[in-house]
Coordinates of C-alpha atoms and ligand atoms in Angstrom, one line a residue:
M1 CA 129.3 115.6 103.4
D2 CA 125.5 115.2 103.9
A3 CA 123.8 111.8 103.7
L4 CA 122.3 112.6 100.2
S5 CA 125.7 113.5 98.7
F6 CA 127.1 110.5 100.2
A7 CA 124.3 108.2 98.8
L8 CA 124.7 109.7 95.4
A9 CA 128.5 109.7 95.1
C10 CA 129.4 106.4 96.8
P11 CA 130.2 103.3 94.8
K12 CA 127.3 100.9 94.4
A13 CA 125.8 98.2 92.3
E14 CA 122.4 98.2 90.4
L15 CA 120.9 94.7 90.4
H16 CA 117.4 95.3 89.1
M17 CA 117.0 97.1 85.9
H18 CA 115.4 96.1 82.6
I19 CA 117.4 97.3 79.6
E20 CA 114.3 97.6 77.5
G21 CA 112.9 99.8 80.4
S22 CA 115.6 102.3 79.8
L23 CA 114.4 103.2 76.4
E24 CA 113.8 106.9 76.7
P25 CA 111.0 108.4 74.4
E26 CA 113.6 110.4 72.4
L27 CA 115.7 107.3 71.7
A28 CA 112.4 105.3 70.9
F29 CA 111.5 108.0 68.2
E30 CA 115.1 108.0 66.8
L31 CA 115.0 104.3 66.5
A32 CA 111.5 104.2 65.0
Q33 CA 112.7 106.6 62.4
R34 CA 115.9 104.8 61.7
N35 CA 114.1 101.4 61.3
G36 CA 111.0 102.8 59.5
I37 CA 108.6 101.8 62.3
A38 CA 105.5 103.7 63.4
L39 CA 104.8 104.3 67.0
P40 CA 101.2 105.1 68.1
Y41 CA 102.2 108.5 69.3
A42 CA 103.1 111.7 67.4
N43 CA 106.4 112.6 69.3
A44 CA 108.4 112.0 72.4
A45 CA 106.3 114.5 74.6
E46 CA 103.0 112.6 73.7
L47 CA 104.5 109.3 74.5
R48 CA 105.9 110.5 77.9
A49 CA 102.4 111.9 78.6
A50 CA 101.1 108.4 78.1
Y51 CA 103.1 107.2 81.3
D52 CA 100.2 107.1 83.7
F53 CA 100.0 103.6 85.0
E54 CA 97.4 102.0 87.2
D55 CA 99.2 98.7 87.8
L56 CA 102.0 96.4 86.4
Q57 CA 100.0 95.3 83.4
S58 CA 99.1 98.7 82.1
F59 CA 102.8 99.5 82.2
L60 CA 103.8 96.2 80.5
D61 CA 101.5 96.9 77.6
L62 CA 103.3 100.1 76.7
Y63 CA 106.8 98.8 77.5
Y64 CA 106.3 95.8 75.1
A65 CA 104.9 98.2 72.4
C66 CA 107.8 100.5 72.6
A67 CA 110.3 97.7 72.5
Q68 CA 109.3 97.0 68.8
V69 CA 111.5 99.8 67.7
L70 CA 114.6 97.8 68.7
I71 CA 115.7 95.9 65.5
T72 CA 119.4 95.9 64.9
E73 CA 122.6 95.1 66.8
R74 CA 123.3 98.7 66.9
D75 CA 120.0 99.5 68.5
F76 CA 120.8 97.2 71.3
H77 CA 124.3 98.6 71.6
D78 CA 123.0 102.1 71.8
L79 CA 120.4 101.3 74.5
M80 CA 122.9 99.6 76.6
F81 CA 125.6 102.4 76.3
A82 CA 123.1 105.0 77.1
Y83 CA 122.0 103.3 80.3
L84 CA 125.5 102.6 81.5
Q85 CA 126.5 106.2 80.8
R86 CA 123.7 107.3 83.2
A87 CA 124.5 104.5 85.6
H88 CA 128.2 105.7 85.9
A89 CA 127.1 109.2 86.6
D90 CA 125.1 107.8 89.6
G91 CA 128.1 106.1 91.2
I92 CA 127.3 102.7 89.9
V93 CA 130.4 100.5 89.5
R94 CA 128.5 97.2 88.7
A95 CA 125.2 96.8 86.8
E96 CA 123.6 93.4 86.5
V97 CA 121.2 94.1 83.6
F98 CA 118.0 92.2 82.7
F99 CA 117.0 91.6 79.1
D100 CA 113.8 90.0 77.8
P101 CA 114.8 88.0 74.7
Q102 CA 111.3 86.7 74.0
T103 CA 110.1 90.3 73.4
H104 CA 112.3 90.4 70.4
T105 CA 112.5 86.8 69.3
E106 CA 108.8 86.7 69.0
R107 CA 109.1 89.5 66.4
G108 CA 111.6 87.6 64.4
I109 CA 114.7 89.3 65.8
D110 CA 117.5 86.8 66.4
I111 CA 118.7 86.3 69.9
K112 CA 122.3 86.7 68.6
T113 CA 121.4 90.3 67.5
V114 CA 120.2 91.1 71.0
I115 CA 123.1 89.7 72.9
D116 CA 125.9 90.9 70.5
G117 CA 124.4 94.4 70.8
L118 CA 124.0 94.4 74.5
W119 CA 127.4 92.9 75.0
S120 CA 129.2 95.4 72.8
G121 CA 127.5 98.3 74.4
A122 CA 128.5 97.0 77.8
Q123 CA 132.1 96.6 76.4
E124 CA 132.3 100.1 75.3
A125 CA 131.0 101.4 78.6
E126 CA 133.6 99.2 80.4
R127 CA 136.3 100.7 78.2
R128 CA 135.2 104.4 78.6
F129 CA 134.0 104.4 82.3
G130 CA 135.4 101.4 84.0
I131 CA 131.9 100.1 84.8
S132 CA 131.5 96.5 85.2
T133 CA 128.3 94.8 83.6
A134 CA 126.8 91.4 83.7
L135 CA 123.8 90.2 81.8
I136 CA 120.7 88.4 83.3
L137 CA 118.4 86.7 80.8
C138 CA 114.8 87.0 81.9
F139 CA 112.0 84.6 81.0
L140 CA 108.5 86.2 80.5
R141 CA 106.2 84.5 82.9
H142 CA 103.0 85.3 81.0
L143 CA 104.3 82.7 78.3
P144 CA 104.4 79.1 78.9
E145 CA 107.3 77.2 80.5
Q146 CA 108.1 75.4 77.0
A147 CA 108.7 79.0 75.5
A148 CA 111.3 79.6 78.3
F149 CA 112.9 76.3 77.5
D150 CA 113.0 77.2 73.8
T151 CA 114.6 80.6 74.7
L152 CA 117.2 78.8 76.8
Q153 CA 118.1 76.6 73.9
Q154 CA 118.5 79.6 71.7
A155 CA 120.7 81.2 74.4
E156 CA 123.0 78.2 74.7
P157 CA 125.8 79.5 72.3
Y158 CA 126.0 82.7 74.4
L159 CA 126.1 81.2 78.0
D160 CA 129.5 82.5 78.6
R161 CA 127.9 86.1 78.5
I162 CA 125.0 85.3 80.8
V163 CA 125.6 85.3 84.5
G164 CA 122.2 84.2 85.5
F165 CA 118.5 83.8 84.7
G166 CA 115.4 85.7 85.9
L167 CA 111.6 85.8 85.8
D168 CA 109.7 88.8 85.0
S169 CA 106.5 90.3 83.4
S170 CA 102.9 89.8 84.6
E171 CA 103.2 88.3 88.2
K172 CA 99.7 87.8 89.2
G173 CA 98.4 84.2 88.1
H174 CA 101.8 83.2 87.0
P175 CA 103.5 81.7 90.2
P176 CA 107.2 80.8 90.2
S177 CA 106.1 77.1 90.4
K178 CA 105.1 77.4 86.7
F179 CA 108.9 77.5 85.8
E180 CA 110.4 75.1 88.4
R181 CA 111.9 72.8 85.6
V182 CA 113.4 75.4 83.4
F183 CA 115.1 77.0 86.4
A184 CA 116.4 73.6 87.5
R185 CA 118.1 73.4 84.2
C186 CA 119.7 76.9 84.5
R187 CA 121.1 75.9 87.8
E188 CA 122.4 72.7 86.2
L189 CA 124.2 75.0 83.7
G190 CA 125.9 76.7 86.7
K191 CA 123.9 79.9 86.4
Y192 CA 122.6 82.2 89.2
V193 CA 118.7 82.5 89.5
V194 CA 116.7 85.5 90.4
A195 CA 112.9 86.1 90.2
H196 CA 110.4 88.9 90.6
A197 CA 108.3 88.0 93.5
G198 CA 106.2 89.9 96.0
E199 CA 105.7 92.9 93.6
E200 CA 102.1 92.6 93.0
G201 CA 101.9 88.9 93.9
P202 CA 101.5 87.5 97.4
P203 CA 104.3 86.7 99.8
A204 CA 103.8 83.1 99.0
Y205 CA 105.4 83.6 95.6
I206 CA 108.6 84.7 97.4
T207 CA 108.6 81.4 99.3
E208 CA 108.0 79.5 95.9
A209 CA 110.8 81.5 94.3
L210 CA 113.2 80.5 97.1
D211 CA 112.1 76.9 97.6
L212 CA 111.2 75.8 94.0
L213 CA 113.4 78.0 91.9
K214 CA 116.2 78.4 94.5
A215 CA 116.4 82.0 93.8
D216 CA 119.6 83.8 94.9
R217 CA 117.9 87.2 95.0
I218 CA 114.3 88.3 95.0
D219 CA 113.4 91.1 92.7
H220 CA 111.1 93.5 94.6
G221 CA 109.9 91.4 97.5
V222 CA 108.3 94.5 99.1
R223 CA 105.1 92.5 100.0
S224 CA 107.3 90.3 102.3
V225 CA 106.1 92.5 105.2
E226 CA 102.6 91.1 104.9
D227 CA 103.7 87.7 106.2
A228 CA 105.8 87.7 109.4
A229 CA 107.4 84.4 108.7
V230 CA 108.4 85.2 105.1
L231 CA 109.9 88.5 106.4
E232 CA 111.8 86.8 109.2
R233 CA 113.1 84.1 106.8
V234 CA 114.2 86.7 104.1
A235 CA 116.1 88.6 106.8
R236 CA 117.6 85.5 108.5
E237 CA 118.8 84.1 105.3
R238 CA 120.2 87.5 104.1
I239 CA 118.2 87.1 100.8
P240 CA 119.0 90.1 98.7
L241 CA 115.7 92.2 98.0
T242 CA 116.2 94.3 94.9
V243 CA 113.7 97.1 95.8
C244 CA 112.6 99.7 93.2
P245 CA 111.0 102.6 95.0
L246 CA 109.9 104.8 92.1
S247 CA 108.6 101.8 90.2
N248 CA 106.4 100.7 93.2
V249 CA 104.9 104.2 93.5
R250 CA 104.3 104.6 89.7
L251 CA 102.7 101.2 89.5
C252 CA 100.5 101.9 92.5
V253 CA 102.0 99.2 94.7
F254 CA 102.1 102.0 97.3
D255 CA 100.0 105.3 97.0
K256 CA 103.1 107.4 97.9
M257 CA 106.7 107.0 98.8
E258 CA 106.0 107.8 102.5
L259 CA 103.8 104.6 102.5
H260 CA 106.6 102.4 101.0
T261 CA 107.6 99.3 103.2
L262 CA 111.3 100.1 103.0
P263 CA 111.4 101.3 106.7
Q264 CA 109.8 98.0 107.8
L265 CA 112.1 96.0 105.7
L266 CA 115.1 97.7 107.2
A267 CA 113.8 97.4 110.7
A268 CA 113.5 93.7 110.3
G269 CA 117.1 93.5 109.1
A270 CA 116.3 92.6 105.5
N271 CA 119.1 92.7 102.9
V272 CA 117.8 95.6 101.0
T273 CA 119.3 97.1 97.8
L274 CA 117.9 100.1 95.9
N275 CA 117.4 99.9 92.0
C276 CA 115.6 101.7 89.2
D277 CA 113.6 98.9 87.4
D278 CA 112.5 100.7 84.3
P279 CA 114.1 104.1 84.6
A280 CA 112.6 105.6 81.3
Y281 CA 109.0 105.0 82.5
F282 CA 109.2 105.5 86.3
G283 CA 110.6 108.8 86.7
G284 CA 114.4 108.2 86.7
Y285 CA 117.5 106.4 87.3
L286 CA 119.1 105.2 90.6
G287 CA 120.1 108.7 91.6
D288 CA 116.4 109.8 91.1
N289 CA 115.3 106.9 93.3
I290 CA 117.8 107.9 96.0
R291 CA 116.6 111.4 96.0
A292 CA 113.0 110.4 96.1
V293 CA 113.7 108.0 99.1
Q294 CA 115.8 110.5 100.9
A295 CA 113.0 113.2 100.6
A296 CA 110.5 110.7 102.2
F297 CA 112.7 109.1 104.9
D298 CA 115.7 111.4 105.6
W299 CA 118.1 108.4 106.3
D300 CA 121.5 108.9 107.7
I301 CA 124.9 108.1 106.2
A302 CA 125.2 104.8 108.1
T303 CA 121.9 103.6 106.5
W304 CA 123.1 104.7 103.0
Y305 CA 126.4 103.0 103.5
S306 CA 124.6 99.7 104.4
L307 CA 122.5 99.9 101.4
A308 CA 125.4 100.5 99.1
R309 CA 127.3 97.6 100.8
N310 CA 124.4 95.3 100.4
S311 CA 124.3 96.0 96.7
L312 CA 128.0 95.3 96.2
E313 CA 127.9 92.2 98.3
S314 CA 124.9 90.9 96.5
T315 CA 126.3 91.1 93.1
F316 CA 127.4 87.8 91.2
A317 CA 130.9 89.1 90.8
S318 CA 133.9 87.3 92.3
P319 CA 134.7 87.7 96.1
A320 CA 137.9 89.5 95.2
Q321 CA 136.0 92.0 92.9
K322 CA 133.4 92.5 95.6
A323 CA 136.1 93.2 98.3
S324 CA 137.8 95.8 96.1
W325 CA 134.5 97.7 95.5
V326 CA 133.7 97.5 99.3
A327 CA 137.2 98.9 100.1
R328 CA 136.4 102.0 97.9
L329 CA 133.1 102.4 99.7
D330 CA 134.8 102.1 103.2
A331 CA 137.3 104.7 102.0
M332 CA 134.5 107.2 101.2
L333 CA 132.8 106.5 104.4
H334 CA 135.9 107.3 106.3
A335 CA 136.5 110.5 104.3
A336 CA 132.8 111.5 104.9
S337 CA 132.9 111.0 108.7
Ligands
ADE401 N1 109.3 93.8 83.3 C1 109.9 95.0 83.3 N2 109.6 95.7 84.4 C2 108.9 94.9 85.2 C3 108.4 94.9 86.5 N3 108.5 95.8 87.4 N4 107.8 93.7 87.0 C4 107.7 92.6 86.2 N5 108.2 92.6 85.0 C5 108.8 93.6 84.5
ZN402 ZN1 111.6 94.5 87.4

């Protein structure tokens, strides 16, 4: 078995994907029609042609506009099921999925509609494919901390369905320190914490996310290489970095894949995982990310094994569940070598 086939087929986890970012143009138009909503594009091809981003904000503007077609529980169900079907095809056994309730509650959609729909989509996928899913509620960092507190309060009846809390949206100018108190409350509730940091923002935001938010994982973290002390710490503490290669190229964090900091992160011994971020917008799902990275870096089976293992061990699943996934991964490694 060659390294690419191994990477695509082996059991792995996806730890950084925004469910709203898996809204394919075709589904966006189907939902727009179903819900009587007008999109500012004539058809799916025209919408896809607008996917030409110069930075994170130019993407977020379109991402929030398209999310307006999501109205009913069934819409959220269909979105989740469609993603998990693709994830299963890429060998993903566990998906820890971000959702942005404020994008919906600000438009008058009840958080119950969002969570019930995502949850039932995940349950259907678990029944049909055996894929395990967990939900991570993300706060939008361009909004005030009080809005995050309000969202947390709305989510309280559903806390048994939420494994952790995250921080996403426009990074620059919105440091983790802005949300220190709300994440303290999330931890008091016994939840895991993740935060986008070091995507467009400086390495100092990674330090803030670790020290102030007590983040269990850092989403992106690719700019850690710009500060030797931050990189050394992230590697020494085995902080999982949920790296999204195609996203970084599409949002011009790096001009091309060959210039991505993945090789430096691996050389420093960082706990790197690969993920798809917003697959409908950035050129594909986890398998597409794997193919693009392999075309640029030509890694061997041992490297792909360690990335898959990092992903499984960095999940928020139980130790017994992780061990059983790792045993499946080990079995595939032995069969391949
Ligand atoms: N929301 C969806 N995708 C995001 C990203 N890559 N960074 C920050 N917020 C996001
Ligand atoms: Zn993201």
